[in-house]
Short mmCIF file of C-alpha atoms in Angstrom, two decimals:
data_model
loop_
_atom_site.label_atom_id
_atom_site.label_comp_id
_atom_site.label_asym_id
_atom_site.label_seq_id
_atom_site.Cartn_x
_atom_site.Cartn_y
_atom_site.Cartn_z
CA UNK A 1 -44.75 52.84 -8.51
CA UNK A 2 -44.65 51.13 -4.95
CA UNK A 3 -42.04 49.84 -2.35
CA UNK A 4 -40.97 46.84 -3.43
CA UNK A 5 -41.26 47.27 -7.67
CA UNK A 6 -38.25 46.29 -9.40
CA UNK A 7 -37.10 49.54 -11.40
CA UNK A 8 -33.98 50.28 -13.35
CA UNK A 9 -32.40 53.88 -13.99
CA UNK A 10 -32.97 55.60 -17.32
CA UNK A 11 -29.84 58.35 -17.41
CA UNK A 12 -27.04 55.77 -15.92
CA UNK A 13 -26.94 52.35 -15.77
CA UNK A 14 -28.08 50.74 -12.84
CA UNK A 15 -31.50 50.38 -10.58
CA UNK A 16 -32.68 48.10 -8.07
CA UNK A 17 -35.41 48.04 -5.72
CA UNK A 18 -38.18 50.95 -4.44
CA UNK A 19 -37.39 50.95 -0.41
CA UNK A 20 -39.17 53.81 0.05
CA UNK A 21 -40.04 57.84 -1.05
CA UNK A 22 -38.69 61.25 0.00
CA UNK A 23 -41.60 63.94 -0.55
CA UNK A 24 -43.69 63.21 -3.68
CA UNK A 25 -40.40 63.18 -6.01
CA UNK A 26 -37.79 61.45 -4.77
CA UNK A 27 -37.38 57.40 -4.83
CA UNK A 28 -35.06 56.04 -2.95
CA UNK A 29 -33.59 52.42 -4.44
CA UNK A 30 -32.01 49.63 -2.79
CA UNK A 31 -29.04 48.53 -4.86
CA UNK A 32 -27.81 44.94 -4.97
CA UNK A 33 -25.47 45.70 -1.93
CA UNK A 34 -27.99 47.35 0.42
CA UNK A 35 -27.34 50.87 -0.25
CA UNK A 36 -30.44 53.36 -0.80
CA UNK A 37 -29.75 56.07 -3.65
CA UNK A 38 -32.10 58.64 -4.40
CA UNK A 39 -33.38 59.49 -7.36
CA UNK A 40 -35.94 61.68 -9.22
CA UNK A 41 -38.91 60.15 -9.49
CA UNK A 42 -38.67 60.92 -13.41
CA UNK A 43 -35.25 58.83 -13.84
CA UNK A 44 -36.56 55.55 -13.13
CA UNK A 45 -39.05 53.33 -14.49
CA UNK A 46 -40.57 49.71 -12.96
CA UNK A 47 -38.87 47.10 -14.86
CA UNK A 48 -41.30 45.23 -17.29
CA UNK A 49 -39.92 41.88 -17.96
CA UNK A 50 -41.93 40.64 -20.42
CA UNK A 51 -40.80 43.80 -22.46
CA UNK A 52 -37.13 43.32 -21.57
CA UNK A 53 -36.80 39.98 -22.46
CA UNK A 54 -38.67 40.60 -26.03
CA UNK A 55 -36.05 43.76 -26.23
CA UNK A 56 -33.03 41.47 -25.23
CA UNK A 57 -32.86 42.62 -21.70
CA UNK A 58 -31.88 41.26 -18.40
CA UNK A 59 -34.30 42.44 -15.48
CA UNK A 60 -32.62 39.89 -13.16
CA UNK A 61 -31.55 42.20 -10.08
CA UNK A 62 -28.13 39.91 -10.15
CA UNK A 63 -27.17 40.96 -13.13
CA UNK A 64 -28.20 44.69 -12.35
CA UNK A 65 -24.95 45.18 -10.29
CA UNK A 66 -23.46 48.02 -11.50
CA UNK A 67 -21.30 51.01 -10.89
CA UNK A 68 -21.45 54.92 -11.05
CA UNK A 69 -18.87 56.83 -13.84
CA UNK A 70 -16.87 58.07 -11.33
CA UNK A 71 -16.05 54.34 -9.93
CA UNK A 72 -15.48 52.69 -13.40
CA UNK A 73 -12.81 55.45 -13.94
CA UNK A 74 -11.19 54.37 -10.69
CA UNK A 75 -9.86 50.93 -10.38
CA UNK A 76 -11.15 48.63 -7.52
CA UNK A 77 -14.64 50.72 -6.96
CA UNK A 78 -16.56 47.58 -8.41
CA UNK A 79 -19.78 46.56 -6.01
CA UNK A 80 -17.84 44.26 -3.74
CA UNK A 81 -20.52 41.43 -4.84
CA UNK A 82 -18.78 42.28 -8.74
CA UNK A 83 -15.14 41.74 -6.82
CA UNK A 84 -16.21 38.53 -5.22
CA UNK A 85 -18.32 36.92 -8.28
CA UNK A 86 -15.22 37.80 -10.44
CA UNK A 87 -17.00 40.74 -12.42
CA UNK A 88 -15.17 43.32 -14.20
CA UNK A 89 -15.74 46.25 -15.62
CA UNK A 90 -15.77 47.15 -19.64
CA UNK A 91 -13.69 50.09 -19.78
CA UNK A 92 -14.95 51.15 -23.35
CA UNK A 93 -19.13 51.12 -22.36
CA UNK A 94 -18.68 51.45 -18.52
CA UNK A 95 -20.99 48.33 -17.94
CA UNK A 96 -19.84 45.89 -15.87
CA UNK A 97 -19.77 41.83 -17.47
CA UNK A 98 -19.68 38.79 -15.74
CA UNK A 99 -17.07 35.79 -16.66
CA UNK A 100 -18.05 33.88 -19.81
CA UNK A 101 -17.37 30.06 -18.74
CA UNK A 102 -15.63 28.29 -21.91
CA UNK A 103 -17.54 24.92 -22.21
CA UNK A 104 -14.25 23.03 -22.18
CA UNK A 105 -13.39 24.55 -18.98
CA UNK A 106 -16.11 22.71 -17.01
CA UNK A 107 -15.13 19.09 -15.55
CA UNK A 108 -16.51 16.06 -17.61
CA UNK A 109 -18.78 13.98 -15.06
CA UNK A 110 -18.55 11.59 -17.82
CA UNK A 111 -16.64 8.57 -17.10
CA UNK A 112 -17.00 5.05 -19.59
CA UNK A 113 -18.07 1.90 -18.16
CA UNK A 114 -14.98 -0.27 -16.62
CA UNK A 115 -14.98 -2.70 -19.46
CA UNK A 116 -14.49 -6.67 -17.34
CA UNK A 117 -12.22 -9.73 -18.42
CA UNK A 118 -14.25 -13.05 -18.51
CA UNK A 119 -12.52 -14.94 -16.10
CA UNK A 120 -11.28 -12.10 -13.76
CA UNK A 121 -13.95 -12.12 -11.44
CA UNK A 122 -11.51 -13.94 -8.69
CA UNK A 123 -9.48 -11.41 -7.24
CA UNK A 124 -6.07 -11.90 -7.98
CA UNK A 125 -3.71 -8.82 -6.35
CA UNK A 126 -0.02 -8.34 -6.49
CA UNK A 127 3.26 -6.57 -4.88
CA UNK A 128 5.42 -6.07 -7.96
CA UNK A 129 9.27 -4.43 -7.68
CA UNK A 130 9.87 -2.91 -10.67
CA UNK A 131 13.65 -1.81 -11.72
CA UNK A 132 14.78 0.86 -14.01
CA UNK A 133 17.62 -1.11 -14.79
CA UNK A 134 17.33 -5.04 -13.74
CA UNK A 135 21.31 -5.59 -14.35
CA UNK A 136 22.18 -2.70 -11.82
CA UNK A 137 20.32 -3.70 -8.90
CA UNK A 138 22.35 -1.95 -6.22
CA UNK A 139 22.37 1.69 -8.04
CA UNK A 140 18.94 1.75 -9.78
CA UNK A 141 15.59 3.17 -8.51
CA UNK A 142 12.76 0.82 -7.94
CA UNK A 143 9.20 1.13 -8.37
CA UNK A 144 6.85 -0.76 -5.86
CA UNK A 145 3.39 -1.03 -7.79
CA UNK A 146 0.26 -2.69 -6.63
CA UNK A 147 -1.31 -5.00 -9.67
CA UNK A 148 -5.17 -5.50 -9.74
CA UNK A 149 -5.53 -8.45 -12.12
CA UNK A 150 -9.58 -8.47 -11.50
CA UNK A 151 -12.92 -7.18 -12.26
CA UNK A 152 -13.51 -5.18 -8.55
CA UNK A 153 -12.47 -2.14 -7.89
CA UNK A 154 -10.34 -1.91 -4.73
CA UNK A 155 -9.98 0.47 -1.92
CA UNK A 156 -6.49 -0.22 -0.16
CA UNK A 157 -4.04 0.86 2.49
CA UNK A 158 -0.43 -0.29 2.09
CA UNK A 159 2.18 -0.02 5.69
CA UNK A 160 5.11 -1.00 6.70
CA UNK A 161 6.58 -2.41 10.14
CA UNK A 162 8.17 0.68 12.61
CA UNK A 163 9.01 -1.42 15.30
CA UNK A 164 5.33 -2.04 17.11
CA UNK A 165 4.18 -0.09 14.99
CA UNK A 166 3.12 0.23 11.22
CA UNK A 167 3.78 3.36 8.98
CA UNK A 168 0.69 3.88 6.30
CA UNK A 169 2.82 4.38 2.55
CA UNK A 170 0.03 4.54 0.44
CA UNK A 171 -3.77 4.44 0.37
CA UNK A 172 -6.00 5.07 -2.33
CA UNK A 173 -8.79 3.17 -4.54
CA UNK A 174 -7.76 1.68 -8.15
CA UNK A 175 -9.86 0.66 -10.80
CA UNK A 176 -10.12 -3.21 -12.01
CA UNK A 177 -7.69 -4.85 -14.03
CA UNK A 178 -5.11 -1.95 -13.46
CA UNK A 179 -1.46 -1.49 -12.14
CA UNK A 180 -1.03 1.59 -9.45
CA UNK A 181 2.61 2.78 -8.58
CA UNK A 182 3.06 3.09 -4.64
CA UNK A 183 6.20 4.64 -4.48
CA UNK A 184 9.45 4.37 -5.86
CA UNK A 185 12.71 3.72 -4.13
CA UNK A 186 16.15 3.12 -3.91
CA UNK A 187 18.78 0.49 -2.48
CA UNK A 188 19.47 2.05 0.78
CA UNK A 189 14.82 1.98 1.12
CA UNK A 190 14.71 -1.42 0.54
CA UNK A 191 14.98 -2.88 4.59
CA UNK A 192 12.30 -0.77 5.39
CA UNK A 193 10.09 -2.99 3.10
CA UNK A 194 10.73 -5.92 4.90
CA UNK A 195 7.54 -6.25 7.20
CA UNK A 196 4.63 -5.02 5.07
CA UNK A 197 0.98 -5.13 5.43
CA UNK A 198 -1.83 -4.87 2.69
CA UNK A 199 -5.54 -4.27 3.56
CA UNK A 200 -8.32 -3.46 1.25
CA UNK A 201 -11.84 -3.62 0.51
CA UNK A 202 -13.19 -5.45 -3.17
CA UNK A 203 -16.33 -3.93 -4.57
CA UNK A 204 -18.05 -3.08 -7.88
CA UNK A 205 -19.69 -0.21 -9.18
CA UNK A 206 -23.21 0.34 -10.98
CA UNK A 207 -23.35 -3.31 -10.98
CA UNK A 208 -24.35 -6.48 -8.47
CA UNK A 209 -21.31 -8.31 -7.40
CA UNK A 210 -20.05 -11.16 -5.49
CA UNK A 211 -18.99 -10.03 -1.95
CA UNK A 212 -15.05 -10.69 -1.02
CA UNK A 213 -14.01 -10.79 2.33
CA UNK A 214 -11.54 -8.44 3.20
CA UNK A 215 -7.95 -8.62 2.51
CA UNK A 216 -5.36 -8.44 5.39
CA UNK A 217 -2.06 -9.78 4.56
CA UNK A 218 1.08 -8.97 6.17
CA UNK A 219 4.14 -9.95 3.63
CA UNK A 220 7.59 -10.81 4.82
CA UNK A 221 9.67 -9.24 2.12
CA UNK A 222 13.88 -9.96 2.39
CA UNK A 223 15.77 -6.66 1.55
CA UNK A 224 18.68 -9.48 -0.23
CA UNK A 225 15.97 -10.49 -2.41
CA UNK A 226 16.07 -7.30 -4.03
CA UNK A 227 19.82 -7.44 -5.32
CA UNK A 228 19.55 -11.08 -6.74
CA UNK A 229 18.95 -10.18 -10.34
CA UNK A 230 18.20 -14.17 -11.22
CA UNK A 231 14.94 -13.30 -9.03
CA UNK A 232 13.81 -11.00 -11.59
CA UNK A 233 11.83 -12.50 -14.61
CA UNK A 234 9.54 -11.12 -17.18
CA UNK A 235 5.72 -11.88 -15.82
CA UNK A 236 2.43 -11.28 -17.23
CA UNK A 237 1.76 -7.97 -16.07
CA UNK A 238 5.56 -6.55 -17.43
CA UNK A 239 7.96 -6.46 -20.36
CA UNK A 240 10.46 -5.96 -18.27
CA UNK A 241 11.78 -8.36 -15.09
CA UNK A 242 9.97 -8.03 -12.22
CA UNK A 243 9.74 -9.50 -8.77
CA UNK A 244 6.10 -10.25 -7.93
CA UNK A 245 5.04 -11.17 -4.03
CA UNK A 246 1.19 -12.84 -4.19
CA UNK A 247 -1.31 -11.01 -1.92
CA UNK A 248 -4.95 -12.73 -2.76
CA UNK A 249 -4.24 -15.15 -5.56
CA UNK A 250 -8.03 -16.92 -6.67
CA UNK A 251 -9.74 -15.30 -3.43
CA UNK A 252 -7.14 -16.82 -1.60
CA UNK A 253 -4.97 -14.76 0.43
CA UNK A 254 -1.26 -15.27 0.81
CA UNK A 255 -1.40 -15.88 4.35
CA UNK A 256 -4.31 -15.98 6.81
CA UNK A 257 -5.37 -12.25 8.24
CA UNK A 258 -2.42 -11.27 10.48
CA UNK A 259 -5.09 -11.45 13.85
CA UNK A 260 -5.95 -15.00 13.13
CA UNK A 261 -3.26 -16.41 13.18
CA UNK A 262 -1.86 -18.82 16.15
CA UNK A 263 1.71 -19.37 15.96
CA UNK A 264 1.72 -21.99 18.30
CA UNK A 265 -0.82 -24.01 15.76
CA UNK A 266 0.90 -22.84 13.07
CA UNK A 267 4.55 -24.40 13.99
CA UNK A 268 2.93 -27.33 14.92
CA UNK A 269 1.72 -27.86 11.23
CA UNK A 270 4.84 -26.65 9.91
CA UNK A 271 6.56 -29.85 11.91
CA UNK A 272 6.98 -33.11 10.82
CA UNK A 273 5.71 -35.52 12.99
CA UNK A 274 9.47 -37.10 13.23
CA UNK A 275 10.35 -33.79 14.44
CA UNK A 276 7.04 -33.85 16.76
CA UNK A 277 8.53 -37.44 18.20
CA UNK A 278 12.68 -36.29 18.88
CA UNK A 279 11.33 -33.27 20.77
CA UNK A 280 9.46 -35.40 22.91
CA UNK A 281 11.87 -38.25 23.46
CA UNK A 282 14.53 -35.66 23.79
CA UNK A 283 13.17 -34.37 27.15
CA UNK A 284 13.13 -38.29 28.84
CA UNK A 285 16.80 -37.83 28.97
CA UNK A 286 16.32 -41.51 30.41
CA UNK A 287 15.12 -43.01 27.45
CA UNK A 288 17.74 -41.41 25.47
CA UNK A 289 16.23 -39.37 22.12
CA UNK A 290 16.42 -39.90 18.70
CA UNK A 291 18.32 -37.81 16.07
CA UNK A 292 16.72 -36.67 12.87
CA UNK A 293 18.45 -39.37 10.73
CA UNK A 294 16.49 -41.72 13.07
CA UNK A 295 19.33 -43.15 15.13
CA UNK A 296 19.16 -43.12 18.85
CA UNK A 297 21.37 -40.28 20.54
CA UNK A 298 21.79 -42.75 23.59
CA UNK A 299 21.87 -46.55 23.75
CA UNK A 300 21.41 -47.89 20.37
CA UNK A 301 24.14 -45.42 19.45
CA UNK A 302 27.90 -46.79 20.05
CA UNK A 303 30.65 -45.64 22.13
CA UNK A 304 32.28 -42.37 19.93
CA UNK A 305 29.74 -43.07 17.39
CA UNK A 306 28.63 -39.33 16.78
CA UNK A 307 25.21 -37.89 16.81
CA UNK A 308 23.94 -37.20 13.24
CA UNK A 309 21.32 -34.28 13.12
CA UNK A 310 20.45 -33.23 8.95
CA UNK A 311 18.80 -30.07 9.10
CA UNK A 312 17.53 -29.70 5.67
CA UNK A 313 14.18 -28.45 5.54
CA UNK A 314 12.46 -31.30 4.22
CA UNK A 315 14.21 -33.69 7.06
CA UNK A 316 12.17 -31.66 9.84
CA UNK A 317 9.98 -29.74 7.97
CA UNK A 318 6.42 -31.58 6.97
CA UNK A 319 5.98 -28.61 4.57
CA UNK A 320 7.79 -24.89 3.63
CA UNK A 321 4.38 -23.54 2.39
CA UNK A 322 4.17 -19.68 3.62
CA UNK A 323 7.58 -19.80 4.78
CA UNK A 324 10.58 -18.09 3.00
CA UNK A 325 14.05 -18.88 3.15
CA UNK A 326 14.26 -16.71 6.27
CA UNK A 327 11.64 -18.65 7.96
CA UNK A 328 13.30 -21.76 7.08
CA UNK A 329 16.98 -20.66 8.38
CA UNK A 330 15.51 -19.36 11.55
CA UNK A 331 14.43 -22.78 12.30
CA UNK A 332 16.87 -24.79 11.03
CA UNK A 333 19.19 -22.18 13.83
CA UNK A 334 16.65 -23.43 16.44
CA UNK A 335 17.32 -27.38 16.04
CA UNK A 336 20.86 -26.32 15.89
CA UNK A 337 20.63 -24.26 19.06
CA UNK A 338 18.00 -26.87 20.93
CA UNK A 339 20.38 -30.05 19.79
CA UNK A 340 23.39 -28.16 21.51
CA UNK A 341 21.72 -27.31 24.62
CA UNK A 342 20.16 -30.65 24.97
CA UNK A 343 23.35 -32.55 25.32
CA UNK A 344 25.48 -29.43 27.30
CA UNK A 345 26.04 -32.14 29.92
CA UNK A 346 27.79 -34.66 27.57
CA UNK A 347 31.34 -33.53 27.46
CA UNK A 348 33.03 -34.51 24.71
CA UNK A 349 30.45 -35.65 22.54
CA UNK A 350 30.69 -35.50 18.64
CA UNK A 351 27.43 -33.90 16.83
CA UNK A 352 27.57 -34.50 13.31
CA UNK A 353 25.45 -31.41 11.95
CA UNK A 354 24.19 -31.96 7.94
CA UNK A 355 23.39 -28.27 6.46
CA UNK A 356 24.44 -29.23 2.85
CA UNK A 357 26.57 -27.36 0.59
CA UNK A 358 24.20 -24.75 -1.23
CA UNK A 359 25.46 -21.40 -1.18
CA UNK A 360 27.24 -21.42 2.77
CA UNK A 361 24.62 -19.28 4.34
CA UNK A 362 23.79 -22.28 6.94
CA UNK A 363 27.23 -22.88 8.36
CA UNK A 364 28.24 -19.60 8.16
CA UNK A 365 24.95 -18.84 10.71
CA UNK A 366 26.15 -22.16 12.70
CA UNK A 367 29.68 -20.91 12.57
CA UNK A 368 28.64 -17.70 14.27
CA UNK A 369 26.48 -19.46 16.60
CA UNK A 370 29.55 -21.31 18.02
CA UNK A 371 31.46 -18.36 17.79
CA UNK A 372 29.20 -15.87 19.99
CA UNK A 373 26.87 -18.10 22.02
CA UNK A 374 28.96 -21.75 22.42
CA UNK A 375 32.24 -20.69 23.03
CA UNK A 376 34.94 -23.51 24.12
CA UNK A 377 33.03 -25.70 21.72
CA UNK A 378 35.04 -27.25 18.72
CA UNK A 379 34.05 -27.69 15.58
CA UNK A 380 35.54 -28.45 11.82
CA UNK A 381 34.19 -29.88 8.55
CA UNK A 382 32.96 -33.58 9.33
CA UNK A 383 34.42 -36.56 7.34
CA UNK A 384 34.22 -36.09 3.82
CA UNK A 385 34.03 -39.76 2.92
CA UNK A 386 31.04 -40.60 5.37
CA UNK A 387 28.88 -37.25 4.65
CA UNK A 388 30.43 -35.19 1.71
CA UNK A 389 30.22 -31.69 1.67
CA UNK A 390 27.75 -29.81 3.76
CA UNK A 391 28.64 -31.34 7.19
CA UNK A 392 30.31 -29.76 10.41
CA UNK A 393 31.26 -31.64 13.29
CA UNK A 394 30.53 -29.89 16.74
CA UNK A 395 32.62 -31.40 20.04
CA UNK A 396 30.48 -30.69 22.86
CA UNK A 397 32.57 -28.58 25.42
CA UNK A 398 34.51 -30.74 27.38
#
């Protein structure tokens, strides 16, 4: 026997490591913790391995950890590396065990192949509002789900507009050709949905791949949208109605990424080249301009003959594409607005203004344009005979 053999104890259990000798009978043995116990010479013997594994024995010194009687009959005297590997104590043999590890404890690493769609290999992504209850719009919860109808897997952030600023909602990765719930909300969450912005990364996994450029889309998303229940209809994706806003649709995003784009270039596009021309004949005040009907606002026009100015979307709009009806009545306000201030000077002067009847939300914005911003200005419904419903006459301030 020398420093450094691996012994065990023969009356207790136990044993450990020779650190060193006291006189010619007394080892002293390192336990697993550091401690040094003595013992006779005659109570221990080096550890044969080959003869403990045939005899179904453990010689491991980590599995040697054990206790005296007097700390097995006393609870929390285990080794403290026993307390921190979890071992206990058997209080019927005095030996301390280790945990046994059920097999179907231990986490499956497993995971199947994502099984792909021919055809999906376009990434087509979604914003989907989900209702509980489609015909109770105004006192139902909502769920606000991201659909991935596509063979990439995508890692995504999902914000809304704070002012300047953008609060992150969700972020997370789904799998292809799945549906992911964001959130759900109610009635009184729905304005804060309004200006929303989706990013995300496309990839594939344990495969080659097409590389996508990455999405950034900001959505404009109208809070009254959400209590219109003829907006809801049954889509692909749901058995139940659903309101679905496009964010990549064939690799094609909804909109180009929110940095690129130049609003100045991108009104210009959205004008019609009519509306191009009566801007620019409307500041040579000298030349007179030309109305959106086509007649001429000075000259050509006769004495008490009104001005006629139609602003439905298609008379000074070239196109609506990416704009919603917000968009639309925002500019149709500006004609209004420019037309008025363009002819301040011309007291008296009747401005025939053609909003159609639809559902009122035009003149009732005109209305309360007059109201707060042209006051002394007079205005009623225009002649019935010459322009039917959908047509106020404005008196320029006289």
């Amino acid at each position: 026997m020398k420093k450094g053999d691996k012994v065990r104890f023969l009356s207790e259990t136990g044993g450990g490591i020779v650190a060193g000798f006291q006189g010619k009978n007394i080892v002293l043995v390192q336990d697993s913790d550091g401690f040094e116990i003595p013992m006779s010479i005659n109570e221990v013997v080096v550890v044969d391995e080959e003869l403990d594994r045939k005899q179904g024995r453990t010689s491991k010194v980590a599995n040697e950890q054990k206790t005296n009687t007097a700390q097995q009959d006393t609870p929390g005297k285990q080794s403290i590396k026993a307390l921190l590997s979890g071992g206990y104590e058997n209080e019927e043999t005095g030996n301390e065990t280790e945990h046994e590890t059920d097999p179907a404890d231990s986490e499956i690493t497993f995971r199947k192949p994502v099984e792909e769609r021919v055809g999906s290999n376009s990434l087509n992504v979604y914003l989907a509002f989900v209702p509980e209850n489609a015909r109770q719009l105004s006192h139902t919860k909502m769920a606000v789900e991201l659909v991935n109808d596509s063979n990439y897997y995508l890692r995504y952030a999902f914000a809304t507009a704070e002012g300047e600023s953008w609060m992150l909602r969700n972020e997370g990765e789904m799998e292809p050709n799945t549906k992911v719930t964001l959130e759900t909300i109610a009635a009184e969450d729905y304005n804060s949905f309004e200006q929303s912005a989706f990013q995300a990364i496309a990839f594939k996994r344990q495969k080659s791949y097409v590389r996508k450029p990455a999405i950034d889309v900001k959505l404009h998303i109208e809070p009254l949208k959400l209590f219109k229940q003829h907006l809801f209809a049954e889509t692909p994706f749901y058995n139940e109605p659903a309101m679905l806003y496009t964010i990549v649709e064939g690799d094609e995003p909804a909109e180009p990424p929110v940095s690129e784009i130049d609003a100045e270039k991108l009104k210009t596009e959205m004008l019609s080249k009519a509306a191009i021309q009566k801007m620019k004949q409307d500041a040579r005040s000298a030349k007179g301009a030309v109305s959106a009907t086509g007649k001429h606002a000075h000259g050509d026009r006769k004495t008490n003959e009104p001005l006629v100015v139609d602003l439905h979307a298609h008379e000074i709009l070239e196109t609506t594409q990416g704009m919603d009806s917000l968009d639309i009545l925002q500019y149709q306000l500006e004609v209004f607005r420019r037309t008025l201030k363009e002819h301040a000077n011309e007291r008296g002067l009747k401005i025939v203004f053609i909003h159609g009847k639809g559902e009122g939300v035009l003149r009732k914005a005109i209305i309360n344009e007059l109201n707060r911003h042209f006051k002394g200005y007079t205005y009623q419904d225009a002649s019935f005979q010459e322009y039917g419903y959908g047509a106020t006459l404005v008196k320029v301030k006289g």
